[in-house]
Tab-separated table of C-alpha atoms in Angstrom:
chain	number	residue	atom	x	y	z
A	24	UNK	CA	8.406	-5.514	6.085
A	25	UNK	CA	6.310	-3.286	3.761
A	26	UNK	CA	3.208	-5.096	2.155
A	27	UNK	CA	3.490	-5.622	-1.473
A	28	UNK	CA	0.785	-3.498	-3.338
A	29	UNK	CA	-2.284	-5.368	-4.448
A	30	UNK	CA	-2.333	-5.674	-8.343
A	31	UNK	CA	-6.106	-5.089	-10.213
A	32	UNK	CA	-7.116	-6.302	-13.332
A	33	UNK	CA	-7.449	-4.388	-15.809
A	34	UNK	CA	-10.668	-2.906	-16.645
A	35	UNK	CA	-11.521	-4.791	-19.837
A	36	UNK	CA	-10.926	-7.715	-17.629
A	37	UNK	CA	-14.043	-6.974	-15.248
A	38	UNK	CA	-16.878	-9.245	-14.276
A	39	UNK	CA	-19.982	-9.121	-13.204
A	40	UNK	CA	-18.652	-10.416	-10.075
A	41	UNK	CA	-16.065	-8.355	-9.755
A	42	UNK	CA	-17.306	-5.611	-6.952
A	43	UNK	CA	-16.960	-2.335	-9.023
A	44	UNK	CA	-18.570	-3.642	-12.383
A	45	UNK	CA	-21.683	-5.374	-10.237
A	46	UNK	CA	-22.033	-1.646	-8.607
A	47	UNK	CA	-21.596	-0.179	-12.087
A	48	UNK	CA	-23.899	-2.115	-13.695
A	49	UNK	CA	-26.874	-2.974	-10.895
A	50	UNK	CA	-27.098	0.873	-10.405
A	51	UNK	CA	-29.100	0.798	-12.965
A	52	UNK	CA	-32.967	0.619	-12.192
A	53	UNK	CA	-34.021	-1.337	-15.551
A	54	UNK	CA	-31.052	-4.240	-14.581
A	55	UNK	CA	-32.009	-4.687	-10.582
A	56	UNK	CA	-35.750	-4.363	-10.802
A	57	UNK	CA	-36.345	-6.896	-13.251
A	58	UNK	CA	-33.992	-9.023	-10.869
A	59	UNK	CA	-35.774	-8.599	-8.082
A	60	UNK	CA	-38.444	-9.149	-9.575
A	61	UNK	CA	-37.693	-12.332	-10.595
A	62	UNK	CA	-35.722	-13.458	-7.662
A	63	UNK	CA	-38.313	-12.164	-5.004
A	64	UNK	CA	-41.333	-12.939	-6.874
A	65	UNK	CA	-42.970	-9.990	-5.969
A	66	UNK	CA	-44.157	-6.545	-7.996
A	67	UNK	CA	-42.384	-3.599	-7.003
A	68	UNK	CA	-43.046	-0.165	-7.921
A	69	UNK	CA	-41.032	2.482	-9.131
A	70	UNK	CA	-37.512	2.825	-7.208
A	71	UNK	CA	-34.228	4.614	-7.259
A	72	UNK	CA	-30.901	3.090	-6.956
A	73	UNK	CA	-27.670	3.672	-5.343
A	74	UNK	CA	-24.443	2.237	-5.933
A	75	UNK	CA	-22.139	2.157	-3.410
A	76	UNK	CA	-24.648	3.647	-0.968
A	77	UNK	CA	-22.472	4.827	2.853
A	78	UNK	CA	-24.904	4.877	5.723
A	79	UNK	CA	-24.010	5.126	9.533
A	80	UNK	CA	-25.525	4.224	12.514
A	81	UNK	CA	-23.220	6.238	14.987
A	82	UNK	CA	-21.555	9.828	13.931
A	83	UNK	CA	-18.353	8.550	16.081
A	84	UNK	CA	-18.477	5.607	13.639
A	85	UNK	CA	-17.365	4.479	10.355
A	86	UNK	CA	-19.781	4.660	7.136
A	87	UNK	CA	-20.537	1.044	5.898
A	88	UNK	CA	-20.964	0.470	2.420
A	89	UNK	CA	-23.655	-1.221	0.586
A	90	UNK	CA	-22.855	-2.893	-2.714
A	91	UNK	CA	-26.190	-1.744	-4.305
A	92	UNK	CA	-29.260	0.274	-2.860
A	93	UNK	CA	-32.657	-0.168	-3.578
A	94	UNK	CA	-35.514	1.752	-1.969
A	95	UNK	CA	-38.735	1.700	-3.258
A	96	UNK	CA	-40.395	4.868	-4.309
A	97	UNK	CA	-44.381	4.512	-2.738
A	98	UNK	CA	-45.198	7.844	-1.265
A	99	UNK	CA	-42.605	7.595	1.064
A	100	UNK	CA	-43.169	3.914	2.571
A	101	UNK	CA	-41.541	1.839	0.007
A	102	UNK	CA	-39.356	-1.397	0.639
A	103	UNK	CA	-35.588	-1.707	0.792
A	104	UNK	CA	-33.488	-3.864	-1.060
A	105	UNK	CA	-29.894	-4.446	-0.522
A	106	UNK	CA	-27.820	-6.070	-3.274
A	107	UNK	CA	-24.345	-8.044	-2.062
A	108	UNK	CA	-22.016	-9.669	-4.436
A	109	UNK	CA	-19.836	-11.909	-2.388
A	110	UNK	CA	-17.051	-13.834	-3.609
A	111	UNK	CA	-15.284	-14.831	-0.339
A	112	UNK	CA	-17.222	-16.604	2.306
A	113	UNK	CA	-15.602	-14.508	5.596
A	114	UNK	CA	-17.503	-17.280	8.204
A	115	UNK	CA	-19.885	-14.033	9.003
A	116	UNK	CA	-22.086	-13.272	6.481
A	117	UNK	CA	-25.174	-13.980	8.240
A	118	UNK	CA	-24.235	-11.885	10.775
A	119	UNK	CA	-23.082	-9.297	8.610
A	120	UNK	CA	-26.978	-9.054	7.257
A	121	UNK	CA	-27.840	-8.668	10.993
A	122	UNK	CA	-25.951	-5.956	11.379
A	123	UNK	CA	-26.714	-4.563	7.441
A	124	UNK	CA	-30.452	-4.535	8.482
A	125	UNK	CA	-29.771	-2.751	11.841
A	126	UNK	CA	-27.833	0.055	10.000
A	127	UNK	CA	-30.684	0.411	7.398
A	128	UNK	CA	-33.232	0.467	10.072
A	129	UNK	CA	-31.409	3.014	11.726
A	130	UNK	CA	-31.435	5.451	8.885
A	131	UNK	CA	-35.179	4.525	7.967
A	132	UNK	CA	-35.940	5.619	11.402
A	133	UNK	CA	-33.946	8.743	11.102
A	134	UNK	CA	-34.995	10.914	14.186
A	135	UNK	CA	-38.745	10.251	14.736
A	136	UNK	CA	-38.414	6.797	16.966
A	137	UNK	CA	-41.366	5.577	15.471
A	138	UNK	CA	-41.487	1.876	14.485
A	139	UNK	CA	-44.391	1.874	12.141
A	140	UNK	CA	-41.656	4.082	9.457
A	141	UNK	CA	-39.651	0.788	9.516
A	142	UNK	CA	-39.659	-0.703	5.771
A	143	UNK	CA	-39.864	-3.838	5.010
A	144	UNK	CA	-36.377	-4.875	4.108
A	145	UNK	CA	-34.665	-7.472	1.815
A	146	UNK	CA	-30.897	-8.160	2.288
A	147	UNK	CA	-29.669	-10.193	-0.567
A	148	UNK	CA	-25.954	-12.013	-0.634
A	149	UNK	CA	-24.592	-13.522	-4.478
A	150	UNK	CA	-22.287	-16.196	-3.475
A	151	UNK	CA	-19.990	-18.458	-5.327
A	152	UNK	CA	-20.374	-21.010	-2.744
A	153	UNK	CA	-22.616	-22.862	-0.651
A	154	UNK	CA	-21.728	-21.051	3.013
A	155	UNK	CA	-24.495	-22.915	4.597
A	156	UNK	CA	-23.466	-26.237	3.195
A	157	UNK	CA	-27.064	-27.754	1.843
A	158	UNK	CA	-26.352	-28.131	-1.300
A	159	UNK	CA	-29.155	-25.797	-2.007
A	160	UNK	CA	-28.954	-22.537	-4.634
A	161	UNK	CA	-30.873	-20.415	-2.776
A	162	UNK	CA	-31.831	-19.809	0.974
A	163	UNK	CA	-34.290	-17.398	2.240
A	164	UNK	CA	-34.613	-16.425	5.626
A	165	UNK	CA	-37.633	-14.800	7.995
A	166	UNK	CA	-37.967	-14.790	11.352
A	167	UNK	CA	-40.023	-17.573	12.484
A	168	UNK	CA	-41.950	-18.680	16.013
A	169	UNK	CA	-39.548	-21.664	17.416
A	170	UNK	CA	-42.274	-24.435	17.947
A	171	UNK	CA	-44.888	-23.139	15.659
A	172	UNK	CA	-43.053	-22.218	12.215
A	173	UNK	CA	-46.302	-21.265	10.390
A	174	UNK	CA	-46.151	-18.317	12.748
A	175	UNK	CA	-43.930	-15.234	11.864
A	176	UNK	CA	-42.708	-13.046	13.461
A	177	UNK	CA	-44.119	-10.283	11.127
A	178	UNK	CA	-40.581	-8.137	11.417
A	179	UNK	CA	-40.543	-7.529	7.091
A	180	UNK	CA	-37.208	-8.496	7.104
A	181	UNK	CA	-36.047	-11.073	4.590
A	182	UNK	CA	-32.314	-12.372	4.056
A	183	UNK	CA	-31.354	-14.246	1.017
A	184	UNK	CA	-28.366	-16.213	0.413
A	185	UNK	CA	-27.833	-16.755	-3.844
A	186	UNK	CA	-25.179	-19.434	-4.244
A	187	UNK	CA	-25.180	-18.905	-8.096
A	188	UNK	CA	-22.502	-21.971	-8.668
A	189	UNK	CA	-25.361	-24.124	-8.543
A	190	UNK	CA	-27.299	-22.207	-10.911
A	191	UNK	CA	-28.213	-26.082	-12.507
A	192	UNK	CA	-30.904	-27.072	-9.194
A	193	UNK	CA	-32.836	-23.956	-9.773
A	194	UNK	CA	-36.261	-24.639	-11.132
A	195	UNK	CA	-37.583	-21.065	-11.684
A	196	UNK	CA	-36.015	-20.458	-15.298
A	197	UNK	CA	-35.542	-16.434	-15.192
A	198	UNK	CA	-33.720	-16.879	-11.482
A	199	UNK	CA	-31.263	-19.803	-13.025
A	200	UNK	CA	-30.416	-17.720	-15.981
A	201	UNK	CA	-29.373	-14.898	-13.408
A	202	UNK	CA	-27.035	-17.160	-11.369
A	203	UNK	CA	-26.032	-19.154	-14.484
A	204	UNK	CA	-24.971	-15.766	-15.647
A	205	UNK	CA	-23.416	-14.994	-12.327
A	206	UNK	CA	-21.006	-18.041	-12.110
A	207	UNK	CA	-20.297	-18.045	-16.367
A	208	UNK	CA	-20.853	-15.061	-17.703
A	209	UNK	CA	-23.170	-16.603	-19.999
A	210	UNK	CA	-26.141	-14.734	-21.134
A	211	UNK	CA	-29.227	-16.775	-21.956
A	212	UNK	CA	-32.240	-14.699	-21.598
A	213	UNK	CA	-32.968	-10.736	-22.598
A	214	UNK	CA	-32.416	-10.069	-18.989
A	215	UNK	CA	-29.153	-11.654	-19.227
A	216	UNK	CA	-27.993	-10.229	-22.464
A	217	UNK	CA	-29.088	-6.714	-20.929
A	218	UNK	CA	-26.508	-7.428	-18.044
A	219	UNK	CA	-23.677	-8.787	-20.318
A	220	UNK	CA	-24.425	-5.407	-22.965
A	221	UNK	CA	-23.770	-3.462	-20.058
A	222	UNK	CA	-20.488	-4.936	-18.688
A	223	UNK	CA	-19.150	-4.803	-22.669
A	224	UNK	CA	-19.907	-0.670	-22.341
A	225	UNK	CA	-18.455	-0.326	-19.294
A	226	UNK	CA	-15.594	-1.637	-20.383
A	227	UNK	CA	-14.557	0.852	-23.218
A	228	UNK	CA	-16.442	3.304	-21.458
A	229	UNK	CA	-14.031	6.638	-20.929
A	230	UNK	CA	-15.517	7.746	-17.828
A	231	UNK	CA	-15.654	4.022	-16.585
A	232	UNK	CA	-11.933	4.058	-16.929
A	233	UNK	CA	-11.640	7.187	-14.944
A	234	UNK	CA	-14.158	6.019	-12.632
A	235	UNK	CA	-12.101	2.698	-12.212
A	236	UNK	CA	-8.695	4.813	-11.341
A	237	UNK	CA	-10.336	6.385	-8.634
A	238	UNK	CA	-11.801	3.588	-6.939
A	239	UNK	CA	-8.933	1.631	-7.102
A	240	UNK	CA	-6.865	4.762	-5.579
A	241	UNK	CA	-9.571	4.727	-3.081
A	242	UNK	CA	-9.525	0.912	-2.326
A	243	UNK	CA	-5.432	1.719	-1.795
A	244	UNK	CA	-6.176	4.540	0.771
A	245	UNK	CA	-8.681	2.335	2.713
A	246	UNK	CA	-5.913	-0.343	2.930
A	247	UNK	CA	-3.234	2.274	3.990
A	248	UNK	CA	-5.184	3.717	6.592
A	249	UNK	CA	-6.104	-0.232	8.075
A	250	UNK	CA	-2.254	-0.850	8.027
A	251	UNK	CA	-1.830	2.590	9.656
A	252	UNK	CA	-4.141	1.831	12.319
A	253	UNK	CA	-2.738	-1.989	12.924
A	254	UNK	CA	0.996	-0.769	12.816
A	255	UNK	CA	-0.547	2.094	15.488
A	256	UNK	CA	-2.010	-1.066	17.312
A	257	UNK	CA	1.374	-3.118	17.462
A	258	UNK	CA	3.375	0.267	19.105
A	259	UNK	CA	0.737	0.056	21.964
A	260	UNK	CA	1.609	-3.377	22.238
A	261	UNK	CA	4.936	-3.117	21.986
A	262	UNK	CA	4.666	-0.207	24.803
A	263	UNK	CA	2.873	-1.784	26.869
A	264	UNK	CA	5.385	-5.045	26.999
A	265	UNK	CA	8.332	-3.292	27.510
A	266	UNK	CA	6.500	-1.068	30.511
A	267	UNK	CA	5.901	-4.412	31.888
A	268	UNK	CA	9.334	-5.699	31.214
A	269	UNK	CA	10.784	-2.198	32.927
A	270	UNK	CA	8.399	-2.827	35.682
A	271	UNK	CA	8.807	-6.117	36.591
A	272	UNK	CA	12.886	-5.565	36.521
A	273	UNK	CA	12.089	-2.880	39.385
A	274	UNK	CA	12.524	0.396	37.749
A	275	UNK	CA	9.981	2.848	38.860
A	276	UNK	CA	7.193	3.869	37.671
A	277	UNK	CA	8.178	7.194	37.089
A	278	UNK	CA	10.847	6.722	34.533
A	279	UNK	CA	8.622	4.285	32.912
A	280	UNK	CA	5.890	6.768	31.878
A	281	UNK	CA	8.550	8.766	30.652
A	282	UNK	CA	9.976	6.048	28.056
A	283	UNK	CA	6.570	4.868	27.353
A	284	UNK	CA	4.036	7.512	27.553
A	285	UNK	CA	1.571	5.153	29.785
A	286	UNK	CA	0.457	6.832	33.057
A	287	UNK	CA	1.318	5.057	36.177
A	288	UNK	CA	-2.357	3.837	36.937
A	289	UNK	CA	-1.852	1.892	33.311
A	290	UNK	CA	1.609	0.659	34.158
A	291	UNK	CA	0.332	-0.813	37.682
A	292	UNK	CA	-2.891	-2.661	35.599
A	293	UNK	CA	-0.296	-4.745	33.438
């Protein structure tokens, strides 16, 4: 049975926390500095952005997809920031930023092997919910010594896990109007307004709209191509069990590799 097609809302209908308008939108440098700014608490110099940035760690391997990139632009040895919204807790997030950070460090590294070109790296998750279940609005990460937690391990890699739904707990009164503005839409600060002028353009923006047809064409593809691959996945299976049906009922092996395209050696492993 063919999959029904996935409806999108329409453009005007975009949030912030809707994927393509928090690319759209955090591309720009004078809405995600100030952010992590404010978030990170620390200064950082000039940077460029990339929405949507694909990096890979393996040429035989698939691109992966950041929401937003960050690098920082300091003679070449800037920080990196990665920007996730994240509206659906998939049980692997944390791992995800594991494997995030080793894709990033990958590409830092380029060819030269050296560690010392290794940036020191922020990987930043906006949540809707709590997926650590502390009841806390924010959780930030390091690696730490075991029995001595004063001591780091001095990797510069920081993960940070925004659950913006409990925007109310946070104390720091630029970060809460972020998440407030994350889980409401309500804009309470300059910052905030900034954000919320910027989703209103985008929305009657002409190129936006053209913008919006292709990714959504794009989105349609990717999804295609996965139900490609896992209807490519069940005629293996399928092969495979009736080869071992055929085999088990005696007929040789022969005739089976014929009906099945498995080579004997594969037919005698089932």
């Amino acid at each position: 049975m063919d999959c029904k097609k996935k409806k999108y809302k329409p453009l005007e209908e975009l949030t912030i926390r809707d994927n393509f308008m928090f690319v759209k939108v955090f591309s720009d440098e004078a809405i995600a500095k100030p952010f992590l700014k404010a978030l990170l608490k620390i200064e950082i110099e000039r940077v460029s952005v990339v929405g949507e940035a694909h990096q890979q760690a393996d040429p035989n391997k698939k691109y992966i997809r950041f929401d937003v990139l960050v690098k920082e632009e300091c003679n070449g040895i800037g920080r990196t920031f990665d920007l996730e919204m994240q509206m659906v807790d998939t049980k692997e997030l944390p791992l995800r930023a594991r494997y995030y950070q080793g894709i990033s460090d990958t590409e830092t590294m380029g060819n030269t092997h050296k560690y010392k070109e290794l940036k020191e790296q922020y990987i930043i998750f906006l949540c809707p919910t709590d997926i650590f279940g502390q009841e806390r609005p924010i959780y930030e990460f390091e690696n730490r010594e075991k029995n001595d937690p004063s001591l780091t391990l001095g990797d510069l890699t920081y993960k940070y896990f925004c659950n913006f739904s409990r925007y109310g707990a946070v104390t720091d009164e630029s970060v809460r109007d972020y998440l407030k503005y994350f889980a409401t839409d309500e804009a309470s600060s300059a910052a905030t307004k900034a954000i919320s002028d910027k989703v209103d353009f985008y929305h009657k923006d002409p190129k936006t709209r053209s913008d919006y047809m292709t990714f959504k064409d794009m989105l349609e593809d990717e999804r295609e191509e996965g139900r490609e691959e896992g209807r490519e996945e069940g005629r293996a299976e399928a092969c495979k069990e009736l080869a071992k049906g055929f085999r088990d009922a005696g007929i040789s092996l022969e005739v089976i590799a014929k009906q099945t395209g498995l080579t004997p050696e594969e037919i005698k492993a089932l």
